[in-house]
Amino acid sequence: MKLDALIVAAHPDDAEISVGGILLTLRDAGRAFGIVDLTRGEMGTRGTADDRAREVAAANAILRPTVRLNLGLPDGRVAVTIEAREKLAALIRRHQPEIVIAHHWDDLHPDHAACGLLAREAWYLSGLQRLAGPGETARRPKRLYHFLGHVPTEPTFVVDIGRVFEEKQQLVLCYASQLKPDGQTDTGAHLLFGADILQRMETRARFFGERIGARYGEPLVHKGPLPCMDPILG
Amino acid sequence: MKLDALIVAAHPDDAEISVGGILLTLRDAGRAFGIVDLTRGEMGTRGTADDRAREVAAANAILRPTVRLNLGLPDGRVAVTIEAREKLAALIRRHQPEIVIAHHWDDLHPDHAACGLLAREAWYLSGLQRLAGPGETARRPKRLYHFLGHVPTEPTFVVDIGRVFEEKQQLVLCYASQLKPDGQTDTGAHLLFGADILQRMETRARFFGERIGARYGEPLVHKGPLPCMDPILG
Amino acid sequence: MKLDALIVAAHPDDAEISVGGILLTLRDAGRAFGIVDLTRGEMGTRGTADDRAREVAAANAILRPTVRLNLGLPDGRVAVTIEAREKLAALIRRHQPEIVIAHHWDDLHPDHAACGLLAREAWYLSGLQRLAGPGETARRPKRLYHFLGHVPTEPTFVVDIGRVFEEKQQLVLCYASQLKPDGQTDTGAHLLFGADILQRMETRARFFGERIGARYGEPLVHKGPLPCMDPILG
Amino acid sequence: MKLDALIVAAHPDDAEISVGGILLTLRDAGRAFGIVDLTRGEMGTRGTADDRAREVAAANAILRPTVRLNLGLPDGRVAVTIEAREKLAALIRRHQPEIVIAHHWDDLHPDHAACGLLAREAWYLSGLQRLAGPGETARRPKRLYHFLGHVPTEPTFVVDIGRVFEEKQQLVLCYASQLKPDGQTDTGAHLLFGADILQRMETRARFFGERIGARYGEPLVHKGPLPCMDPILG
Amino acid sequence: MKLDALIVAAHPDDAEISVGGILLTLRDAGRAFGIVDLTRGEMGTRGTADDRAREVAAANAILRPTVRLNLGLPDGRVAVTIEAREKLAALIRRHQPEIVIAHHWDDLHPDHAACGLLAREAWYLSGLQRLAGPGETARRPKRLYHFLGHVPTEPTFVVDIGRVFEEKQQLVLCYASQLKPDGQTDTGAHLLFGADILQRMETRARFFGERIGARYGEPLVHKGPLPCMDPILG
Amino acid sequence: MKLDALIVAAHPDDAEISVGGILLTLRDAGRAFGIVDLTRGEMGTRGTADDRAREVAAANAILRPTVRLNLGLPDGRVAVTIEAREKLAALIRRHQPEIVIAHHWDDLHPDHAACGLLAREAWYLSGLQRLAGPGETARRPKRLYHFLGHVPTEPTFVVDIGRVFEEKQQLVLCYASQLKPDGQTDTGAHLLFGADILQRMETRARFFGERIGARYGEPLVHKGPLPCMDPILG
């Protein structure tokens, strides 16, 4: 089934935390979108793979993506391999999204950076016919966006998520295992600068929202010039 | 009268050469736009101020701008003064454009760079009520774009001008005085790298057009993030 | 009297909004600091020059700066002139701060940008003996920092202001005239992206605080390398 | 045999399309140059490996390189491996070029980017004696240039190819299989932004040529400072 | 044993050449520090692995690191593998340094660049509990610095090493095998731009020292903002 | 008289300190070059205007420039005015240099930055015929280079000055007044980071020389791409 957008994220909650507002907006607009999680998050400090699978199901119940897939790559060990990028390119060819949205390739978390690079390479390769399987048609999505993360890059766009921000908070609350310490060995050391996820999410939404005069926003980066989308100039 | 867009350019032909395709597109879409030329081009190597005034009139007959004004600043000597930027800010307040489009502040031609900086400062100041005259209301345009020129900056947007490119060529041909040597003392030394204007315009239109998969394009730069304008994400 | 730090800001509330937390920290540490406001804010959309003078007095009662001066430059029309920069250089020589902190030279508000450039030039010139008056000794402060503003530049340092953040809010509340519309002609058009000052201040403090693992922070930019200040390497 | 220049490209036509003008200029100047193609282009959307081998032979008949080699890496799957970079370093040591020219390491095509990085690493390693085989002498080429591609980086140099541009077009026409759709499954999806190769080549040659006042040019990037080559300062 | 600082370098002399002054300063301040050399330098143009082991022992006698380890990765072939980065992350967890200092990830020597990236990834991963072995506690060092090398990046800090510079020269003299040609096949081709190590080290120490008003200095890069360390603002 | 190169510097010793090696190389190659000093250095901490005039004469005796001019702008107060840049443009038109070399526009010394910007604007304007006086012909020099100073910008070229470095030291010794404190009020505060001029000059010459494998070098910056000057590709 043809998608409007495909999100490629490293761990089961990354898509929701980074672009949950965009996803809810797509849902409300009746757009078809899919999510590919590269790993099951089994090496995360908090929660088991089972916990996380249940959490994904709960998030899906809210988001209602057309497809949600998991590539089953090893958590904490995502590598930019030929095999992984071709699997991803095949998914792109199969679902024919207009837009791909993924991590930024310079994120400090190695899995996130690898995901960003895999998505960038797969995006390009999806246009090569001879890499496609029999009966598949090569087709490169029109645009590739990256969400920020632990990357100070200036965004190209900020998406106003003011109307869905409260629901985004509900959405992220589905990932309950990630939001509080998991027993005594959990020192919070996995959190960059000890940042509480919900708090950090709200701060960033407000900070980027203010950059465009909105109450809450989610930033996106595009590499290279875009076709003009200004409604006056368009 | 309220405008959709206001173009601020240093010399009478700069708007047409840089964003003539955008202007024709605005005209075809029934948008109201204005042009402010900072100088009369009286120090240009080619043509007299009278020649250039006639050429502007011919171009206006094609473009049909809502207003076309001339600030009468000295050609070759445009300076970033408090007085000039306040005149420009007053014009912005009076015509209330949604968008301002001007030269880039780092252009190699000193008049162009000064124009870019004047526009940037006037754009900001147009929102200050106490700089406004009696009865005027402060109002800062929503967006400020810069066109390239002799600046290698990567554009944010490229506007597809394929449908109007031939008419853009006609438009620039109105400035006949600029397109051929003006007697024996005209060595073409004013042209950066000796570039023929029509040829250079076409090369750039094709080069930037190809960046977005279009036949011809005009590049625009925006400083800082934009509200998301992607039709799928919007 | 010799100062530890001198803050140079364009309008009477800019120092408090941008580095109020740093100022309160300096006060609590018994450091001597001064503030130079370049203008009286008389062209601000909100409040009269008298209102603002009273507000400065209230803020001073909290901050207790060693000196607070006003250069009396025209608000909305701060220009980078030889005269203004020499006045500022003379102030620097007289008060001998170790550190100067000012706006960033690329701020979108023309007064802020001019202030940042004036401070940068005055900082350099303060070391030239023959620009000094009789009996004055040339002396360039050790470090020059810039605060951000409407500039997306990545900061060099973020100062943890968690302990004084609530008091910073009180400090900014001294500038009551700036915090609500001033009659019917005040459309809020002067605020970039319509941002409410207190809200924006809190969002930024949280955003930059999180970059270093603190609850609230204020960002500073230094141009060029610093002597190492890491307590382990020092 | 000792070479003046060695070109390292990913697919059999990349060298010709990117630096064909430089190669023809080297030929006309009696310089010895070699070309290493990393792959046989067997996964290209258009043409078989046999077609492409014939096309290379035709291009060689025009270019007359001293050597043209093929590393036989898998097309569409070029990876930056220790083995591949050492093969390339061995080639560099054997042919002792003064200059190496390769793709840019940030190209959007994964094979191009991998080629750029392989060339950069091999260039460095060619100077290490213990990586050299018996009887081989370590020797690092004096300069490493990169050609652009789908990378908006500003070039260091533009080579004037005006005298050979028409022959460059003939040269690229040797790669006939690449210039038109190859049956019904060829949607042109492999072409970034759908750009026709010959058209795109001409547009870029004109765009970069104009940057230096020439009719046609090919851009090169050098990382870090060069020894001064200005004929006046030299 | 808990360390103040851990240095991660590619070859046995890289730590001393790049940050020997910092190491001597740490020693003099009674700080506990460790060094991890990734390889034994067995592919270096000069000296055998045995020579280099003796040289490391001599340097250790001066530096007195708390630990000095060798990961035994293949010299000239350091790769950014999951296995190597997890070994390094385990070392970081075991020794719990406050600071990690490593090569820059964009160094021209492939081993140096790989080391910089491995250190960056291992630094991040050291905070993930489930990558830790039984009984180990996840803990990410507070700061990660990079030393320059063949990278023109502007440093964040320059450490004043004036008091220990002469001893740093003695320290580097321990690596006698690296300082003179090793027989007839040693053409010096491994040295970038033919730079003599001692001479280059002194030039750089003076150049970076002058950037902060010191006689000799060593530069460090930090990615992203630091908590403020200015003694006045702190 | 037609020049090969024209150097534009702020104070009487800036040309020698920054590009003295290049000037000696030009002299040895029989090239015609001129120097324009913008000021007489009368506000310098050390030496009187008379001292400095004698020093310039001594330096000229070594350098033998075709012309050495002084614009008589006020030292410490060089401003980027229309008048100053037109004087400079007129000089450029009169002497018709192939190359202009000036300070960098982002230098920390305000006079240096102003000089860099004046030279950049005058370079452009020299090609405008109607700014030329009667009988003068517009002609823009082919290339504009900037020397570094207190600017960390990466150079485009480094000129090998190994053969003339000792004579450059003699040349700078002509400016004896600048090389030692001038009485009790001279605290050296004018020197950025307290740098001794001769020492700093040597350090920089060695540092930049090593970047290209030379013993001593002087760095130059060019904005935008150059025509290819590589002797192999040329």
PDB file of N, CA, C and O in Angstrom, chain D residues 188-233:
ATOM      1  N   GLY D 188      13.580   6.082 -15.060  1.00  0.00           N
ATOM      2  CA  GLY D 188      14.464   7.217 -14.780  1.00  0.00           C
ATOM      3  C   GLY D 188      14.571   7.503 -13.296  1.00  0.00           C
ATOM      4  O   GLY D 188      15.128   8.519 -12.884  1.00  0.00           O
ATOM      5  N   ALA D 189      14.047   6.583 -12.473  1.00  0.00           N
ATOM      6  CA  ALA D 189      14.043   6.814 -11.024  1.00  0.00           C
ATOM      7  C   ALA D 189      15.456   6.890 -10.443  1.00  0.00           C
ATOM      8  O   ALA D 189      15.654   7.423  -9.357  1.00  0.00           O
ATOM      9  N   HIS D 190      16.437   6.340 -11.173  1.00  0.00           N
ATOM     10  CA  HIS D 190      17.804   6.358 -10.648  1.00  0.00           C
ATOM     11  C   HIS D 190      18.435   7.745 -10.765  1.00  0.00           C
ATOM     12  O   HIS D 190      19.405   8.049 -10.098  1.00  0.00           O
ATOM     13  N   LEU D 191      17.905   8.550 -11.635  1.00  0.00           N
ATOM     14  CA  LEU D 191      18.490   9.877 -11.849  1.00  0.00           C
ATOM     15  C   LEU D 191      18.008  10.826 -10.754  1.00  0.00           C
ATOM     16  O   LEU D 191      16.807  10.978 -10.547  1.00  0.00           O
ATOM     17  N   LEU D 192      18.934  11.435 -10.058  1.00  0.00           N
ATOM     18  CA  LEU D 192      18.546  12.342  -8.985  1.00  0.00           C
ATOM     19  C   LEU D 192      17.821  13.527  -9.607  1.00  0.00           C
ATOM     20  O   LEU D 192      18.345  14.184 -10.489  1.00  0.00           O
ATOM     21  N   PHE D 193      16.625  13.771  -9.145  1.00  0.00           N
ATOM     22  CA  PHE D 193      15.807  14.857  -9.675  1.00  0.00           C
ATOM     23  C   PHE D 193      15.558  14.712 -11.179  1.00  0.00           C
ATOM     24  O   PHE D 193      15.346  15.693 -11.882  1.00  0.00           O
ATOM     25  N   GLY D 194      15.636  13.468 -11.638  1.00  0.00           N
ATOM     26  CA  GLY D 194      15.264  13.197 -13.026  1.00  0.00           C
ATOM     27  C   GLY D 194      16.138  13.856 -14.072  1.00  0.00           C
ATOM     28  O   GLY D 194      15.742  14.023 -15.220  1.00  0.00           O
ATOM     29  N   ALA D 195      17.346  14.208 -13.706  1.00  0.00           N
ATOM     30  CA  ALA D 195      18.158  15.017 -14.616  1.00  0.00           C
ATOM     31  C   ALA D 195      18.745  14.196 -15.756  1.00  0.00           C
ATOM     32  O   ALA D 195      19.411  13.193 -15.528  1.00  0.00           O
ATOM     33  N   ASP D 196      18.529  14.635 -16.950  1.00  0.00           N
ATOM     34  CA  ASP D 196      19.146  14.076 -18.137  1.00  0.00           C
ATOM     35  C   ASP D 196      20.655  14.320 -18.064  1.00  0.00           C
ATOM     36  O   ASP D 196      21.103  15.429 -17.797  1.00  0.00           O
ATOM     37  N   ILE D 197      21.447  13.256 -18.306  1.00  0.00           N
ATOM     38  CA  ILE D 197      22.889  13.352 -18.051  1.00  0.00           C
ATOM     39  C   ILE D 197      23.581  14.418 -18.898  1.00  0.00           C
ATOM     40  O   ILE D 197      24.345  15.238 -18.391  1.00  0.00           O
ATOM     41  N   LEU D 198      23.336  14.418 -20.190  1.00  0.00           N
ATOM     42  CA  LEU D 198      24.039  15.379 -21.050  1.00  0.00           C
ATOM     43  C   LEU D 198      23.645  16.814 -20.734  1.00  0.00           C
ATOM     44  O   LEU D 198      24.482  17.716 -20.695  1.00  0.00           O
ATOM     45  N   GLN D 199      22.360  17.001 -20.509  1.00  0.00           N
ATOM     46  CA  GLN D 199      21.847  18.329 -20.191  1.00  0.00           C
ATOM     47  C   GLN D 199      22.447  18.828 -18.868  1.00  0.00           C
ATOM     48  O   GLN D 199      22.922  19.955 -18.755  1.00  0.00           O
ATOM     49  N   ARG D 200      22.422  17.953 -17.879  1.00  0.00           N
ATOM     50  CA  ARG D 200      22.938  18.307 -16.562  1.00  0.00           C
ATOM     51  C   ARG D 200      24.440  18.629 -16.643  1.00  0.00           C
ATOM     52  O   ARG D 200      24.916  19.565 -16.018  1.00  0.00           O
ATOM     53  N   MET D 201      25.154  17.848 -17.433  1.00  0.00           N
ATOM     54  CA  MET D 201      26.595  18.056 -17.583  1.00  0.00           C
ATOM     55  C   MET D 201      26.867  19.432 -18.188  1.00  0.00           C
ATOM     56  O   MET D 201      27.756  20.155 -17.745  1.00  0.00           O
ATOM     57  N   GLU D 202      26.066  19.791 -19.175  1.00  0.00           N
ATOM     58  CA  GLU D 202      26.298  21.083 -19.812  1.00  0.00           C
ATOM     59  C   GLU D 202      25.951  22.227 -18.857  1.00  0.00           C
ATOM     60  O   GLU D 202      26.671  23.222 -18.771  1.00  0.00           O
ATOM     61  N   THR D 203      24.838  22.089 -18.152  1.00  0.00           N
ATOM     62  CA  THR D 203      24.440  23.144 -17.222  1.00  0.00           C
ATOM     63  C   THR D 203      25.522  23.371 -16.169  1.00  0.00           C
ATOM     64  O   THR D 203      25.897  24.510 -15.876  1.00  0.00           O
ATOM     65  N   ARG D 204      26.012  22.290 -15.612  1.00  0.00           N
ATOM     66  CA  ARG D 204      27.046  22.419 -14.585  1.00  0.00           C
ATOM     67  C   ARG D 204      28.332  23.004 -15.161  1.00  0.00           C
ATOM     68  O   ARG D 204      28.982  23.831 -14.517  1.00  0.00           O
ATOM     69  N   ALA D 205      28.704  22.583 -16.346  1.00  0.00           N
ATOM     70  CA  ALA D 205      29.923  23.117 -16.961  1.00  0.00           C
ATOM     71  C   ALA D 205      29.802  24.628 -17.161  1.00  0.00           C
ATOM     72  O   ALA D 205      30.755  25.384 -16.937  1.00  0.00           O
ATOM     73  N   ARG D 206      28.621  25.062 -17.567  1.00  0.00           N
ATOM     74  CA  ARG D 206      28.436  26.498 -17.761  1.00  0.00           C
ATOM     75  C   ARG D 206      28.384  27.244 -16.425  1.00  0.00           C
ATOM     76  O   ARG D 206      29.000  28.300 -16.270  1.00  0.00           O
ATOM     77  N   PHE D 207      27.665  26.670 -15.458  1.00  0.00           N
ATOM     78  CA  PHE D 207      27.539  27.324 -14.154  1.00  0.00           C
ATOM     79  C   PHE D 207      28.912  27.496 -13.501  1.00  0.00           C
ATOM     80  O   PHE D 207      29.261  28.588 -13.029  1.00  0.00           O
ATOM     81  N   PHE D 208      29.694  26.437 -13.452  1.00  0.00           N
ATOM     82  CA  PHE D 208      30.994  26.548 -12.789  1.00  0.00           C
ATOM     83  C   PHE D 208      31.987  27.332 -13.633  1.00  0.00           C
ATOM     84  O   PHE D 208      32.830  28.048 -13.105  1.00  0.00           O
ATOM     85  N   GLY D 209      31.857  27.228 -14.957  1.00  0.00           N
ATOM     86  CA  GLY D 209      32.707  28.051 -15.815  1.00  0.00           C
ATOM     87  C   GLY D 209      32.503  29.534 -15.528  1.00  0.00           C
ATOM     88  O   GLY D 209      33.469  30.295 -15.367  1.00  0.00           O
ATOM     89  N   GLU D 210      31.262  29.942 -15.417  1.00  0.00           N
ATOM     90  CA  GLU D 210      30.976  31.363 -15.162  1.00  0.00           C
ATOM     91  C   GLU D 210      31.561  31.856 -13.847  1.00  0.00           C
ATOM     92  O   GLU D 210      31.830  33.053 -13.705  1.00  0.00           O
ATOM     93  N   ARG D 211      31.742  30.944 -12.898  1.00  0.00           N
ATOM     94  CA  ARG D 211      32.324  31.356 -11.623  1.00  0.00           C
ATOM     95  C   ARG D 211      33.746  31.880 -11.784  1.00  0.00           C
ATOM     96  O   ARG D 211      34.258  32.588 -10.909  1.00  0.00           O
ATOM     97  N   ILE D 212      34.414  31.485 -12.869  1.00  0.00           N
ATOM     98  CA  ILE D 212      35.797  31.958 -13.090  1.00  0.00           C
ATOM     99  C   ILE D 212      35.919  32.741 -14.388  1.00  0.00           C
ATOM    100  O   ILE D 212      37.032  33.001 -14.859  1.00  0.00           O
ATOM    101  N   GLY D 213      34.791  33.081 -14.984  1.00  0.00           N
ATOM    102  CA  GLY D 213      34.877  33.856 -16.216  1.00  0.00           C
ATOM    103  C   GLY D 213      35.204  33.022 -17.440  1.00  0.00           C
ATOM    104  O   GLY D 213      35.729  33.533 -18.425  1.00  0.00           O
ATOM    105  N   ALA D 214      34.908  31.726 -17.370  1.00  0.00           N
ATOM    106  CA  ALA D 214      35.156  30.851 -18.522  1.00  0.00           C
ATOM    107  C   ALA D 214      33.814  30.358 -19.062  1.00  0.00           C
ATOM    108  O   ALA D 214      32.791  30.448 -18.400  1.00  0.00           O
ATOM    109  N   ARG D 215      33.831  29.830 -20.262  1.00  0.00           N
ATOM    110  CA  ARG D 215      32.578  29.369 -20.858  1.00  0.00           C
ATOM    111  C   ARG D 215      32.139  28.044 -20.243  1.00  0.00           C
ATOM    112  O   ARG D 215      30.958  27.838 -19.972  1.00  0.00           O
ATOM    113  N   TYR D 216      33.079  27.151 -20.008  1.00  0.00           N
ATOM    114  CA  TYR D 216      32.772  25.853 -19.415  1.00  0.00           C
ATOM    115  C   TYR D 216      33.842  25.499 -18.383  1.00  0.00           C
ATOM    116  O   TYR D 216      35.023  25.775 -18.609  1.00  0.00           O
ATOM    117  N   GLY D 217      33.422  24.894 -17.299  1.00  0.00           N
ATOM    118  CA  GLY D 217      34.410  24.549 -16.272  1.00  0.00           C
ATOM    119  C   GLY D 217      34.041  23.280 -15.525  1.00  0.00           C
ATOM    120  O   GLY D 217      32.890  22.853 -15.527  1.00  0.00           O
ATOM    121  N   GLU D 218      35.051  22.682 -14.894  1.00  0.00           N
ATOM    122  CA  GLU D 218      34.823  21.526 -14.017  1.00  0.00           C
ATOM    123  C   GLU D 218      35.367  21.857 -12.632  1.00  0.00           C
ATOM    124  O   GLU D 218      36.531  22.257 -12.502  1.00  0.00           O
ATOM    125  N   PRO D 219      34.546  21.678 -11.586  1.00  0.00           N
ATOM    126  CA  PRO D 219      34.963  22.076 -10.239  1.00  0.00           C
ATOM    127  C   PRO D 219      35.741  20.984  -9.506  1.00  0.00           C
ATOM    128  O   PRO D 219      35.454  19.803  -9.666  1.00  0.00           O
ATOM    129  N   LEU D 220      36.698  21.413  -8.696  1.00  0.00           N
ATOM    130  CA  LEU D 220      37.472  20.500  -7.842  1.00  0.00           C
ATOM    131  C   LEU D 220      37.535  21.067  -6.428  1.00  0.00           C
ATOM    132  O   LEU D 220      37.652  22.275  -6.246  1.00  0.00           O
ATOM    133  N   VAL D 221      37.511  20.163  -5.460  1.00  0.00           N
ATOM    134  CA  VAL D 221      37.630  20.559  -4.059  1.00  0.00           C
ATOM    135  C   VAL D 221      38.942  20.035  -3.493  1.00  0.00           C
ATOM    136  O   VAL D 221      39.309  18.881  -3.726  1.00  0.00           O
ATOM    137  N   HIS D 222      39.643  20.877  -2.755  1.00  0.00           N
ATOM    138  CA  HIS D 222      40.829  20.435  -2.006  1.00  0.00           C
ATOM    139  C   HIS D 222      40.576  20.735  -0.536  1.00  0.00           C
ATOM    140  O   HIS D 222      40.132  21.820  -0.184  1.00  0.00           O
ATOM    141  N   LYS D 223      40.856  19.772   0.310  1.00  0.00           N
ATOM    142  CA  LYS D 223      40.652  19.940   1.749  1.00  0.00           C
ATOM    143  C   LYS D 223      41.933  20.484   2.373  1.00  0.00           C
ATOM    144  O   LYS D 223      42.964  19.827   2.292  1.00  0.00           O
ATOM    145  N   GLY D 224      41.852  21.641   3.005  1.00  0.00           N
ATOM    146  CA  GLY D 224      43.050  22.223   3.612  1.00  0.00           C
ATOM    147  C   GLY D 224      43.775  23.102   2.626  1.00  0.00           C
ATOM    148  O   GLY D 224      43.460  23.132   1.428  1.00  0.00           O
ATOM    149  N   PRO D 225      44.763  23.864   3.116  1.00  0.00           N
ATOM    150  CA  PRO D 225      45.437  24.826   2.240  1.00  0.00           C
ATOM    151  C   PRO D 225      46.363  24.160   1.235  1.00  0.00           C
ATOM    152  O   PRO D 225      46.940  23.116   1.495  1.00  0.00           O
ATOM    153  N   LEU D 226      46.496  24.806   0.085  1.00  0.00           N
ATOM    154  CA  LEU D 226      47.403  24.361  -0.973  1.00  0.00           C
ATOM    155  C   LEU D 226      48.659  25.219  -0.965  1.00  0.00           C
ATOM    156  O   LEU D 226      48.615  26.375  -0.544  1.00  0.00           O
ATOM    157  N   PRO D 227      49.753  24.676  -1.452  1.00  0.00           N
ATOM    158  CA  PRO D 227      50.896  25.552  -1.739  1.00  0.00           C
ATOM    159  C   PRO D 227      50.427  26.574  -2.764  1.00  0.00           C
ATOM    160  O   PRO D 227      49.632  26.237  -3.643  1.00  0.00           O
ATOM    161  N   CYS D 228      50.885  27.795  -2.653  1.00  0.00           N
ATOM    162  CA  CYS D 228      50.404  28.838  -3.559  1.00  0.00           C
ATOM    163  C   CYS D 228      50.779  28.507  -4.997  1.00  0.00           C
ATOM    164  O   CYS D 228      51.908  28.160  -5.304  1.00  0.00           O
ATOM    165  N   MET D 229      49.786  28.578  -5.877  1.00  0.00           N
ATOM    166  CA  MET D 229      50.008  28.265  -7.283  1.00  0.00           C
ATOM    167  C   MET D 229      49.758  29.483  -8.156  1.00  0.00           C
ATOM    168  O   MET D 229      49.789  29.377  -9.376  1.00  0.00           O
ATOM    169  N   ASP D 230      49.504  30.614  -7.552  1.00  0.00           N
ATOM    170  CA  ASP D 230      49.236  31.814  -8.333  1.00  0.00           C
ATOM    171  C   ASP D 230      50.481  32.176  -9.137  1.00  0.00           C
ATOM    172  O   ASP D 230      51.571  32.319  -8.568  1.00  0.00           O
ATOM    173  N   PRO D 231      50.348  32.320 -10.462  1.00  0.00           N
ATOM    174  CA  PRO D 231      51.545  32.555 -11.282  1.00  0.00           C
ATOM    175  C   PRO D 231      52.282  33.839 -10.929  1.00  0.00           C
ATOM    176  O   PRO D 231      53.487  33.949 -11.142  1.00  0.00           O
ATOM    177  N   ILE D 232      51.588  34.808 -10.375  1.00  0.00           N
ATOM    178  CA  ILE D 232      52.270  36.054  -9.999  1.00  0.00           C
ATOM    179  C   ILE D 232      53.007  35.883  -8.671  1.00  0.00           C
ATOM    180  O   ILE D 232      54.147  36.295  -8.519  1.00  0.00           O
ATOM    181  N   LEU D 233      52.372  35.226  -7.733  1.00  0.00           N
ATOM    182  CA  LEU D 233      52.971  35.089  -6.403  1.00  0.00           C
ATOM    183  C   LEU D 233      53.981  33.947  -6.339  1.00  0.00           C
ATOM    184  O   LEU D 233      54.856  33.931  -5.474  1.00  0.00           O
TER     185      LEU D 233
END
